[in-house]
Amino acid sequence: HLPRLAPEYYRGLAMVHWTLAVEQRAAGWLDTGFHQRWREIMLHTVVRYELLCPVFCLMPDHAHVVWVGAASIADQRNAMKFLRTHTAPLLTPHAWQRQPFDNVLREEDREHGAFALVCRYVLENPTRKKLLRDGERWPFSGAVVPGYPALDPHDEEFWELFWRIRDERLARSRIR
């Protein structure tokens, strides 16, 4: 059982890097069909819990997710429970490990440049694991930002657009 910070660290505008491991690091479940269903469930999750997902990366034996709260009511712990519950059947006969690992980003890691480095680290995971040849792009990674289905964290103009979208969402959530 991994220790957790107090619940308030996962609420509101929190920025968290989550890692979900498959029990016994089992592989064989990751394919295009899983990826499509993952994106669909991720979309439901981020809408339901007022989050943005600037980057995720599905690996053969685990997954990385970075979430950013987009409203004061956002709750990442509940969102992770929802995501894990609804993606668990897709892993059958495998299962997620009992608890995901989380890294709640500190203030200095939430600055635009530092945050982009955290996300780049996630995206470069397949390269570090030598799953790609030079110039190849991992097909099981991306972003899930409601209303922007083509938003791609590999694109040069991604970060400028992402921060603009986030700021617009924050402004709308304050109006409600």
CSV table of C-alpha atoms in Angstrom, one decimal:
chain,number,residue,atom,x,y,z
A,1,HIS,CA,0.0,0.0,0.0
A,2,LEU,CA,1.6,3.2,-1.2
A,3,PRO,CA,1.3,6.3,1.1
A,4,ARG,CA,-0.8,9.1,-0.3
A,5,LEU,CA,-0.8,12.8,0.3
A,6,ALA,CA,-3.9,14.4,1.9
A,7,PRO,CA,-6.9,14.5,-0.5
A,8,GLU,CA,-6.6,18.2,-1.1
A,9,TYR,CA,-3.3,17.7,-2.9
A,10,TYR,CA,-5.3,16.0,-5.7
A,11,ARG,CA,-8.1,18.5,-5.9
A,12,GLY,CA,-8.7,21.7,-7.8
A,13,LEU,CA,-5.9,22.8,-10.0
A,14,ALA,CA,-3.5,20.0,-9.1
A,15,MET,CA,-1.1,18.6,-11.6
A,16,VAL,CA,-0.3,14.9,-11.2
A,17,HIS,CA,1.8,12.3,-13.0
A,18,TRP,CA,0.1,8.9,-12.5
A,19,THR,CA,1.7,5.5,-13.3
A,20,LEU,CA,-0.6,2.5,-13.5
A,21,ALA,CA,1.2,-0.8,-13.6
A,22,VAL,CA,-0.3,-4.1,-14.7
A,23,GLU,CA,0.0,-6.9,-12.2
A,24,GLN,CA,3.2,-8.9,-12.6
A,25,ARG,CA,4.1,-6.4,-15.4
A,26,ALA,CA,2.0,-8.6,-17.7
A,27,ALA,CA,2.0,-7.7,-21.4
A,28,GLY,CA,0.0,-8.7,-24.4
A,29,TRP,CA,-3.0,-6.5,-23.8
A,30,LEU,CA,-1.9,-3.3,-25.6
A,31,ASP,CA,-3.3,-3.0,-29.1
A,32,THR,CA,-5.2,-0.5,-31.3
A,33,GLY,CA,-8.5,-1.6,-29.9
A,34,PHE,CA,-7.4,-1.1,-26.3
A,35,HIS,CA,-6.0,2.3,-27.2
A,36,GLN,CA,-9.3,3.4,-28.8
A,37,ARG,CA,-11.4,2.3,-25.8
A,38,TRP,CA,-8.8,3.9,-23.4
A,39,ARG,CA,-9.2,7.2,-25.2
A,40,GLU,CA,-13.0,6.9,-25.0
A,41,ILE,CA,-12.9,6.1,-21.2
A,42,MET,CA,-10.3,8.8,-20.7
A,43,LEU,CA,-12.6,11.4,-22.4
A,44,HIS,CA,-15.4,10.4,-20.0
A,45,THR,CA,-13.1,10.7,-17.1
A,46,VAL,CA,-11.7,14.1,-17.8
A,47,VAL,CA,-15.1,15.6,-18.6
A,48,ARG,CA,-16.7,14.0,-15.5
A,49,TYR,CA,-13.9,15.2,-13.1
A,50,GLU,CA,-13.1,18.6,-14.7
A,51,LEU,CA,-9.5,17.6,-15.9
A,52,LEU,CA,-7.3,18.0,-18.9
A,53,CYS,CA,-4.9,15.2,-20.0
A,54,PRO,CA,-2.0,16.9,-21.9
A,55,VAL,CA,-0.3,13.6,-22.2
A,56,PHE,CA,-0.7,9.9,-21.7
A,57,CYS,CA,1.5,7.0,-22.8
A,58,LEU,CA,0.4,3.3,-22.9
A,59,MET,CA,3.4,1.0,-22.5
A,60,PRO,CA,3.3,-2.8,-23.0
A,61,ASP,CA,3.1,-3.4,-19.2
A,62,HIS,CA,2.0,0.0,-17.7
A,63,ALA,CA,0.5,3.4,-18.5
A,64,HIS,CA,1.4,7.0,-17.7
A,65,VAL,CA,-1.2,9.7,-17.3
A,66,VAL,CA,-0.6,13.4,-16.6
A,67,TRP,CA,-3.7,15.3,-15.5
A,68,VAL,CA,-4.3,19.0,-14.8
A,69,GLY,CA,-7.2,20.2,-12.8
A,70,ALA,CA,-9.4,22.6,-14.8
A,71,ALA,CA,-11.8,23.7,-12.1
A,72,SER,CA,-11.9,24.0,-8.3
A,73,ILE,CA,-14.1,20.9,-8.2
A,74,ALA,CA,-11.6,18.6,-10.0
A,75,ASP,CA,-10.7,15.5,-8.0
A,76,GLN,CA,-8.0,13.4,-9.4
A,77,ARG,CA,-8.2,10.6,-6.8
A,78,ASN,CA,-11.8,10.0,-7.7
A,79,ALA,CA,-11.0,10.3,-11.4
A,80,MET,CA,-8.3,7.7,-11.2
A,81,LYS,CA,-10.6,5.3,-9.4
A,82,PHE,CA,-13.2,5.9,-12.2
A,83,LEU,CA,-10.5,5.4,-15.0
A,84,ARG,CA,-9.1,2.2,-13.4
A,85,THR,CA,-12.6,0.7,-12.8
A,86,HIS,CA,-13.7,1.3,-16.4
A,87,THR,CA,-10.5,0.2,-18.0
A,88,ALA,CA,-9.9,-2.9,-15.9
A,89,PRO,CA,-12.3,-5.1,-18.0
A,90,LEU,CA,-10.2,-4.2,-21.1
A,91,LEU,CA,-7.1,-5.8,-19.5
A,92,THR,CA,-8.7,-9.2,-18.9
A,93,PRO,CA,-7.3,-11.7,-18.1
A,94,HIS,CA,-4.7,-9.3,-16.6
A,95,ALA,CA,-5.4,-6.5,-14.0
A,96,TRP,CA,-4.1,-3.2,-12.8
A,97,GLN,CA,-1.9,-3.4,-9.7
A,98,ARG,CA,-3.7,-2.7,-6.5
A,99,GLN,CA,-2.7,1.0,-6.5
A,100,PRO,CA,-1.3,3.4,-9.0
A,101,PHE,CA,1.8,5.5,-8.2
A,102,ASP,CA,1.4,9.2,-8.3
A,103,ASN,CA,3.7,12.2,-8.4
A,104,VAL,CA,1.9,15.4,-7.3
A,105,LEU,CA,3.9,18.1,-9.0
A,106,ARG,CA,5.4,20.8,-6.8
A,107,GLU,CA,5.1,24.4,-7.6
A,108,GLU,CA,8.4,24.6,-9.5
A,109,ASP,CA,7.3,21.7,-11.6
A,110,ARG,CA,4.0,23.3,-12.5
A,111,GLU,CA,5.7,26.2,-14.4
A,112,HIS,CA,5.1,26.0,-18.1
A,113,GLY,CA,8.7,24.9,-19.1
A,114,ALA,CA,9.2,22.5,-16.3
A,115,PHE,CA,5.7,21.0,-16.8
A,116,ALA,CA,6.5,20.4,-20.5
A,117,LEU,CA,9.6,18.5,-19.4
A,118,VAL,CA,7.6,16.2,-17.2
A,119,CYS,CA,5.3,15.5,-20.2
A,120,ARG,CA,8.2,15.0,-22.6
A,121,TYR,CA,9.6,12.5,-20.1
A,122,VAL,CA,6.3,10.6,-20.3
A,123,LEU,CA,6.3,10.7,-24.2
A,124,GLU,CA,9.9,9.6,-24.4
A,125,ASN,CA,9.3,6.5,-22.3
A,126,PRO,CA,9.0,4.2,-25.4
A,127,THR,CA,12.3,5.6,-26.8
A,128,ARG,CA,14.1,5.0,-23.4
A,129,LYS,CA,12.7,1.4,-23.4
A,130,LYS,CA,14.0,1.0,-27.0
A,131,LEU,CA,10.6,0.2,-28.4
A,132,LEU,CA,11.1,2.6,-31.3
A,133,ARG,CA,13.5,3.2,-34.1
A,134,ASP,CA,14.9,6.7,-34.8
A,135,GLY,CA,12.2,9.0,-36.1
A,136,GLU,CA,9.3,6.7,-35.2
A,137,ARG,CA,6.4,7.9,-33.1
A,138,TRP,CA,4.7,5.7,-30.5
A,139,PRO,CA,1.2,5.0,-31.6
A,140,PHE,CA,-0.2,4.5,-28.1
A,141,SER,CA,0.3,8.1,-26.7
A,142,GLY,CA,-1.4,11.4,-27.0
A,143,ALA,CA,-3.5,13.9,-25.2
A,144,VAL,CA,-7.2,14.0,-24.2
A,145,VAL,CA,-8.6,17.5,-24.0
A,146,PRO,CA,-12.4,17.7,-24.5
A,147,GLY,CA,-13.3,19.6,-27.6
A,148,TYR,CA,-9.9,19.1,-29.2
A,149,PRO,CA,-9.7,15.6,-30.7
A,150,ALA,CA,-6.7,16.3,-32.9
A,151,LEU,CA,-4.6,18.0,-30.2
A,152,ASP,CA,-1.2,16.2,-30.3
A,153,PRO,CA,1.5,16.7,-27.7
A,154,HIS,CA,4.1,15.9,-30.3
A,155,ASP,CA,3.2,19.0,-32.4
A,156,GLU,CA,5.4,22.1,-32.1
A,157,GLU,CA,2.5,24.5,-31.3
A,158,PHE,CA,0.9,22.1,-28.7
A,159,TRP,CA,2.0,23.9,-25.6
A,160,GLU,CA,0.8,27.4,-26.6
A,161,LEU,CA,-2.6,26.0,-27.5
A,162,PHE,CA,-2.8,23.8,-24.4
A,163,TRP,CA,-2.2,26.6,-22.0
A,164,ARG,CA,-4.7,28.8,-23.8
A,165,ILE,CA,-7.3,26.1,-23.6
A,166,ARG,CA,-6.6,25.6,-19.9
A,167,ASP,CA,-6.9,29.3,-19.2
A,168,GLU,CA,-10.2,29.4,-21.0
A,169,ARG,CA,-11.5,26.5,-19.0
A,170,LEU,CA,-10.4,28.1,-15.7
A,171,ALA,CA,-12.1,31.4,-16.7
A,172,ARG,CA,-15.4,29.5,-17.5
A,173,SER,CA,-15.3,27.5,-14.3
A,174,ARG,CA,-15.0,30.8,-12.3
A,175,ILE,CA,-18.1,32.1,-14.1
A,176,ARG,CA,-20.3,29.2,-13.0
